[in-house]
mmCIF file of C-alpha atoms and ligand atoms in Angstrom:
data_model
loop_
_atom_site.group_PDB
_atom_site.id
_atom_site.type_symbol
_atom_site.label_atom_id
_atom_site.label_comp_id
_atom_site.label_asym_id
_atom_site.label_seq_id
_atom_site.Cartn_x
_atom_site.Cartn_y
_atom_site.Cartn_z
ATOM 1 C CA MET A 4 -185.639 46.234 -9.899
ATOM 2 C CA GLU A 5 -182.023 45.201 -10.368
ATOM 3 C CA VAL A 6 -179.520 45.735 -13.178
ATOM 4 C CA PHE A 7 -178.198 42.430 -14.546
ATOM 5 C CA HIS A 8 -176.548 43.651 -17.733
ATOM 6 C CA TYR A 9 -174.402 46.613 -18.749
ATOM 7 C CA HIS A 10 -172.474 47.430 -21.870
ATOM 8 C CA LYS A 11 -171.837 50.548 -23.854
ATOM 9 C CA ALA A 12 -171.237 51.534 -27.447
ATOM 10 C CA ILE A 13 -169.429 54.579 -28.812
ATOM 11 C CA VAL A 14 -170.751 55.300 -32.276
ATOM 12 C CA ASN A 15 -169.806 57.870 -34.899
ATOM 13 C CA THR A 16 -173.217 59.426 -35.247
ATOM 14 C CA ASN A 17 -175.363 62.162 -33.767
ATOM 15 C CA TYR A 18 -177.130 61.280 -30.521
ATOM 16 C CA LYS A 19 -180.555 62.119 -31.937
ATOM 17 C CA LEU A 20 -180.243 59.352 -34.509
ATOM 18 C CA TRP A 21 -179.980 56.751 -31.760
ATOM 19 C CA HIS A 22 -183.076 58.147 -30.064
ATOM 20 C CA ASP A 23 -184.816 57.936 -33.452
ATOM 21 C CA THR A 24 -184.343 54.142 -33.473
ATOM 22 C CA ASN A 25 -186.552 54.059 -30.402
ATOM 23 C CA CYS A 26 -189.091 56.589 -31.749
ATOM 24 C CA GLU A 27 -189.781 55.488 -35.307
ATOM 25 C CA PHE A 28 -190.535 51.909 -36.246
ATOM 26 C CA TYR A 29 -190.341 51.649 -40.012
ATOM 27 C CA HIS A 30 -186.714 50.676 -39.455
ATOM 28 C CA ASP A 31 -188.219 47.420 -38.142
ATOM 29 C CA PHE A 32 -187.929 46.312 -41.771
ATOM 30 C CA MET A 33 -184.211 46.068 -40.945
ATOM 31 C CA HIS A 34 -184.848 43.561 -38.148
ATOM 32 C CA TYR A 35 -185.576 40.078 -39.462
ATOM 33 C CA HIS A 36 -186.608 39.075 -35.941
ATOM 34 C CA ASN A 37 -189.192 41.845 -35.668
ATOM 35 C CA ARG A 38 -190.625 41.134 -39.096
ATOM 36 C CA VAL A 39 -191.326 37.480 -38.328
ATOM 37 C CA THR A 40 -192.483 37.949 -34.718
ATOM 38 C CA GLY A 41 -194.596 41.043 -35.445
ATOM 39 C CA PHE A 42 -195.864 42.626 -38.648
ATOM 40 C CA ASN A 43 -199.440 41.471 -38.148
ATOM 41 C CA ASP A 44 -202.608 43.572 -37.725
ATOM 42 C CA ALA A 45 -201.973 44.121 -34.003
ATOM 43 C CA TYR A 46 -198.447 45.361 -34.698
ATOM 44 C CA PHE A 47 -199.585 47.857 -37.330
ATOM 45 C CA ALA A 48 -202.333 49.099 -34.987
ATOM 46 C CA ARG A 49 -199.816 50.142 -32.288
ATOM 47 C CA LYS A 50 -200.005 53.868 -31.638
ATOM 48 C CA ASN A 51 -197.348 56.461 -30.806
ATOM 49 C CA GLU A 52 -198.540 58.886 -28.200
ATOM 50 C CA SER A 53 -196.740 62.145 -27.486
ATOM 51 C CA PHE A 54 -196.554 63.959 -24.166
ATOM 52 C CA GLU A 55 -195.465 67.434 -23.135
ATOM 53 C CA HIS A 56 -191.714 68.223 -23.235
ATOM 54 C CA GLY A 57 -190.845 65.854 -26.083
ATOM 55 C CA HIS A 58 -191.648 62.526 -24.417
ATOM 56 C CA ILE A 59 -193.232 59.618 -26.296
ATOM 57 C CA VAL A 60 -194.952 56.350 -25.481
ATOM 58 C CA VAL A 61 -195.116 53.606 -28.090
ATOM 59 C CA GLY A 62 -198.150 51.340 -27.755
ATOM 60 C CA THR A 63 -197.813 47.630 -27.105
ATOM 61 C CA PHE A 64 -198.932 44.440 -28.830
ATOM 62 C CA GLU A 65 -198.366 40.714 -28.382
ATOM 63 C CA VAL A 66 -195.060 39.555 -29.873
ATOM 64 C CA ASN A 67 -195.086 36.049 -31.395
ATOM 65 C CA TYR A 68 -191.628 34.922 -30.324
ATOM 66 C CA ASP A 69 -192.287 31.327 -31.359
ATOM 67 C CA ASN A 70 -192.462 32.444 -35.014
ATOM 68 C CA TYR A 71 -188.692 32.920 -34.879
ATOM 69 C CA GLU A 72 -186.801 29.676 -35.403
ATOM 70 C CA GLY A 73 -185.130 28.599 -32.186
ATOM 71 C CA PHE A 74 -187.173 30.923 -29.974
ATOM 72 C CA GLU A 75 -190.226 30.085 -27.924
ATOM 73 C CA SER A 76 -193.015 32.075 -26.309
ATOM 74 C CA ARG A 77 -191.921 34.220 -23.367
ATOM 75 C CA ALA A 78 -195.323 34.018 -21.703
ATOM 76 C CA GLY A 79 -193.950 32.227 -18.634
ATOM 77 C CA LEU A 80 -192.344 35.345 -17.168
ATOM 78 C CA SER A 81 -193.414 38.978 -17.179
ATOM 79 C CA PHE A 82 -193.383 41.990 -14.869
ATOM 80 C CA PRO A 83 -195.976 42.622 -12.115
ATOM 81 C CA HIS A 84 -199.398 43.633 -13.458
ATOM 82 C CA LEU A 85 -198.226 43.417 -17.091
ATOM 83 C CA PRO A 86 -199.574 40.759 -19.469
ATOM 84 C CA PRO A 87 -196.919 38.486 -21.033
ATOM 85 C CA ASN A 88 -195.196 38.840 -24.418
ATOM 86 C CA GLN A 89 -196.015 42.557 -24.676
ATOM 87 C CA TRP A 90 -193.611 45.208 -25.929
ATOM 88 C CA TYR A 91 -193.877 48.549 -24.152
ATOM 89 C CA MET A 92 -191.673 51.543 -24.911
ATOM 90 C CA ILE A 93 -191.148 54.939 -23.291
ATOM 91 C CA ASP A 94 -188.862 57.566 -24.861
ATOM 92 C CA LEU A 95 -187.823 60.397 -22.586
ATOM 93 C CA PHE A 96 -186.512 63.587 -24.173
ATOM 94 C CA PRO A 97 -183.682 64.116 -24.975
ATOM 95 C CA GLY A 98 -182.068 60.639 -24.899
ATOM 96 C CA MET A 99 -183.371 58.027 -22.487
ATOM 97 C CA ASN A 100 -185.389 54.971 -23.324
ATOM 98 C CA PHE A 101 -187.252 52.271 -21.395
ATOM 99 C CA ASN A 102 -187.944 49.238 -23.528
ATOM 100 C CA LEU A 103 -189.881 46.362 -21.973
ATOM 101 C CA ARG A 104 -190.126 43.125 -23.901
ATOM 102 C CA GLY A 105 -192.188 40.654 -21.901
ATOM 103 C CA SER A 106 -189.671 39.370 -19.395
ATOM 104 C CA ALA A 107 -186.758 41.819 -19.684
ATOM 105 C CA LEU A 108 -186.430 45.583 -19.418
ATOM 106 C CA ARG A 109 -183.770 47.485 -21.334
ATOM 107 C CA CYS A 110 -182.797 51.056 -20.548
ATOM 108 C CA ASP A 111 -180.668 53.214 -22.877
ATOM 109 C CA VAL A 112 -178.987 56.442 -21.836
ATOM 110 C CA VAL A 113 -177.188 58.519 -24.467
ATOM 111 C CA THR A 114 -174.320 60.906 -23.769
ATOM 112 C CA PRO A 115 -173.329 63.044 -26.763
ATOM 113 C CA LEU A 116 -169.525 63.193 -27.092
ATOM 114 C CA GLY A 117 -169.633 65.579 -30.060
ATOM 115 C CA PRO A 118 -171.910 66.458 -32.970
ATOM 116 C CA ASP A 119 -170.924 63.190 -34.687
ATOM 117 C CA LYS A 120 -170.107 60.919 -31.751
ATOM 118 C CA VAL A 121 -172.310 59.433 -29.048
ATOM 119 C CA MET A 122 -171.921 57.033 -26.145
ATOM 120 C CA ILE A 123 -174.900 54.781 -25.544
ATOM 121 C CA GLU A 124 -175.129 52.887 -22.280
ATOM 122 C CA PHE A 125 -177.348 49.815 -22.232
ATOM 123 C CA ARG A 126 -178.705 48.266 -19.076
ATOM 124 C CA GLY A 127 -180.836 45.165 -18.649
ATOM 125 C CA LEU A 128 -183.118 44.953 -15.634
ATOM 126 C CA GLY A 129 -185.090 42.269 -13.837
ATOM 127 C CA LEU A 130 -186.885 42.087 -10.521
ATOM 128 C CA LYS A 131 -184.932 42.054 -7.280
ATOM 129 C CA ARG A 132 -187.045 39.157 -6.048
ATOM 130 C CA ASP A 133 -186.232 36.921 -9.046
ATOM 131 C CA THR A 134 -185.320 33.325 -8.303
ATOM 132 C CA PRO A 135 -181.994 32.230 -9.883
ATOM 133 C CA GLU A 136 -183.993 30.441 -12.619
ATOM 134 C CA GLU A 137 -186.160 33.490 -13.342
ATOM 135 C CA ARG A 138 -183.122 35.741 -13.467
ATOM 136 C CA GLN A 139 -181.364 33.405 -15.898
ATOM 137 C CA THR A 140 -184.449 33.387 -18.122
ATOM 138 C CA ARG A 141 -184.549 37.189 -18.140
ATOM 139 C CA ILE A 142 -180.833 37.360 -18.966
ATOM 140 C CA ASN A 143 -181.243 34.870 -21.827
ATOM 141 C CA HIS A 144 -184.252 36.734 -23.209
ATOM 142 C CA HIS A 145 -182.501 40.099 -22.909
ATOM 143 C CA ASN A 146 -179.224 38.984 -24.460
ATOM 144 C CA SER A 147 -180.737 36.996 -27.321
ATOM 145 C CA ILE A 148 -182.286 40.212 -28.696
ATOM 146 C CA TRP A 149 -180.387 43.085 -27.096
ATOM 147 C CA GLY A 150 -177.006 41.777 -25.983
ATOM 148 C CA PRO A 151 -173.933 42.780 -28.019
ATOM 149 C CA PHE A 152 -174.203 39.409 -29.815
ATOM 150 C CA GLY A 153 -177.997 39.373 -29.880
ATOM 151 C CA ARG A 154 -180.414 39.513 -32.755
ATOM 152 C CA ASN A 155 -181.370 43.211 -33.031
ATOM 153 C CA LEU A 156 -179.061 45.670 -31.313
ATOM 154 C CA HIS A 157 -176.127 45.547 -33.748
ATOM 155 C CA GLU A 158 -178.577 46.098 -36.635
ATOM 156 C CA ASP A 159 -179.667 49.373 -35.034
ATOM 157 C CA LEU A 160 -176.024 50.337 -34.447
ATOM 158 C CA ILE A 161 -175.110 49.627 -38.081
ATOM 159 C CA GLY A 162 -178.081 51.774 -39.132
ATOM 160 C CA VAL A 163 -177.153 54.852 -37.118
ATOM 161 C CA GLN A 164 -173.468 54.513 -37.976
ATOM 162 C CA GLY A 165 -174.443 54.540 -41.661
ATOM 163 C CA GLN A 166 -176.639 57.578 -41.168
ATOM 164 C CA GLY A 167 -173.786 59.323 -39.371
ATOM 165 C CA THR A 168 -171.412 58.547 -42.248
ATOM 166 C CA THR A 169 -173.716 60.053 -44.865
ATOM 167 C CA MET A 170 -174.048 63.242 -42.809
ATOM 168 C CA ARG A 171 -170.307 63.846 -42.513
ATOM 169 C CA PRO A 172 -168.923 66.819 -44.445
ATOM 170 C CA GLY A 173 -167.570 65.682 -47.799
ATOM 171 C CA SER A 174 -169.497 62.397 -47.882
ATOM 172 C CA GLU A 175 -172.037 61.760 -50.559
ATOM 173 C CA ALA A 176 -175.502 62.382 -49.214
ATOM 174 C CA ARG A 177 -177.835 59.387 -49.342
ATOM 175 C CA ARG A 178 -181.216 60.521 -48.188
ATOM 176 C CA VAL A 179 -184.761 59.379 -48.457
ATOM 177 C CA LEU A 180 -187.099 62.236 -47.754
ATOM 178 C CA HIS A 181 -190.495 61.181 -46.585
ATOM 179 C CA GLY A 182 -193.029 62.332 -44.055
ATOM 180 C CA ARG A 183 -195.320 59.543 -42.948
ATOM 181 C CA GLN A 184 -198.600 60.582 -41.412
ATOM 182 C CA GLU A 185 -200.628 57.454 -40.701
ATOM 183 C CA ASN A 186 -203.033 58.285 -37.887
ATOM 184 C CA GLN A 187 -200.219 57.982 -35.307
ATOM 185 C CA THR A 188 -199.887 54.249 -35.917
ATOM 186 C CA ILE A 189 -196.601 52.447 -35.584
ATOM 187 C CA HIS A 190 -194.858 53.552 -38.806
ATOM 188 C CA ASP A 191 -196.123 57.144 -38.546
ATOM 189 C CA GLU A 192 -193.299 59.578 -37.719
ATOM 190 C CA ASN A 193 -195.353 61.616 -35.255
ATOM 191 C CA GLY A 194 -193.120 60.546 -32.361
ATOM 192 C CA MET A 195 -190.026 61.834 -34.148
ATOM 193 C CA ARG A 196 -191.733 65.048 -35.237
ATOM 194 C CA HIS A 197 -192.777 65.633 -31.643
ATOM 195 C CA TYR A 198 -189.195 65.045 -30.433
ATOM 196 C CA TYR A 199 -187.643 67.380 -33.023
ATOM 197 C CA ALA A 200 -190.199 70.103 -32.295
ATOM 198 C CA GLU A 201 -189.057 70.079 -28.652
ATOM 199 C CA TRP A 202 -185.383 70.026 -29.752
ATOM 200 C CA GLY A 203 -186.073 73.022 -32.019
ATOM 201 C CA LYS A 204 -187.622 74.922 -29.136
ATOM 202 C CA TRP A 205 -184.568 74.350 -26.896
ATOM 203 C CA MET A 206 -182.048 75.123 -29.659
ATOM 204 C CA ASN A 207 -184.040 77.914 -31.302
ATOM 205 C CA ARG A 208 -183.696 76.155 -34.645
ATOM 206 C CA LEU A 209 -186.379 75.095 -37.054
ATOM 207 C CA PRO A 210 -186.126 71.266 -37.245
ATOM 208 C CA SER A 211 -187.022 71.218 -40.959
ATOM 209 C CA ASN A 212 -184.422 73.909 -41.684
ATOM 210 C CA PRO A 213 -181.901 74.258 -38.838
ATOM 211 C CA GLU A 214 -180.457 77.490 -40.284
ATOM 212 C CA MET A 215 -183.742 79.212 -39.433
ATOM 213 C CA PRO A 216 -184.868 80.151 -35.918
ATOM 214 C CA TYR A 217 -187.542 78.097 -34.255
ATOM 215 C CA ALA A 218 -191.081 79.159 -35.086
ATOM 216 C CA GLU A 219 -194.323 77.949 -33.526
ATOM 217 C CA PRO A 220 -195.967 77.213 -36.905
ATOM 218 C CA ALA A 221 -193.512 74.323 -37.269
ATOM 219 C CA LEU A 222 -195.728 72.562 -34.750
ATOM 220 C CA ALA A 223 -198.705 72.893 -37.064
ATOM 221 C CA ALA A 224 -197.038 70.209 -39.212
ATOM 222 C CA GLU A 225 -197.852 67.713 -36.463
HETATM 223 FE FE1 LIG B 467 -184.393 48.763 -33.951
#
């Protein structure tokens, strides 16, 4: 593969909140694009699968790009052995993500700069053997959703910046407490719970109450 895109963002938020945007999917309600190209039975049947050491895989489905005005199906170009228009996702603990949307692969790497500041590096990847036309198609597809002026990425950044603001000392807390357990389907939080359980183990803190030491029974909540 070959990197064809790079940019970075420095955001006033905790690094885990960025990783969350790749682990939980109910924030898809924030993305107009995702609501109109997904949100059908196949989307809601996607499953989050957890693996040892805090890693997660988010199941795929067929995205209906042509439901978004101005977009068309991306079926013409995919990656070897992968069916077109799918959306695969791998989240590696503690802050790396591989996000494959049909014809373009995005990779995020987070570097915490402090408890309330994170640098996120975004890379777009295609195949080394791409023809100039194929490469241009991948770049267009990548940038229209994930580029700095694309459809989705800034919405995620606004979300985590807002979360970071409400967690700052002295700011008024705005929290919605919920724990969704929905048979590990796409809006279940099992991926996040799995991630925070691993974080708690490393930090010796109980994710549900960070003042307390980590305790195995916290895992029973999964
Ligand atoms: Fe998002």
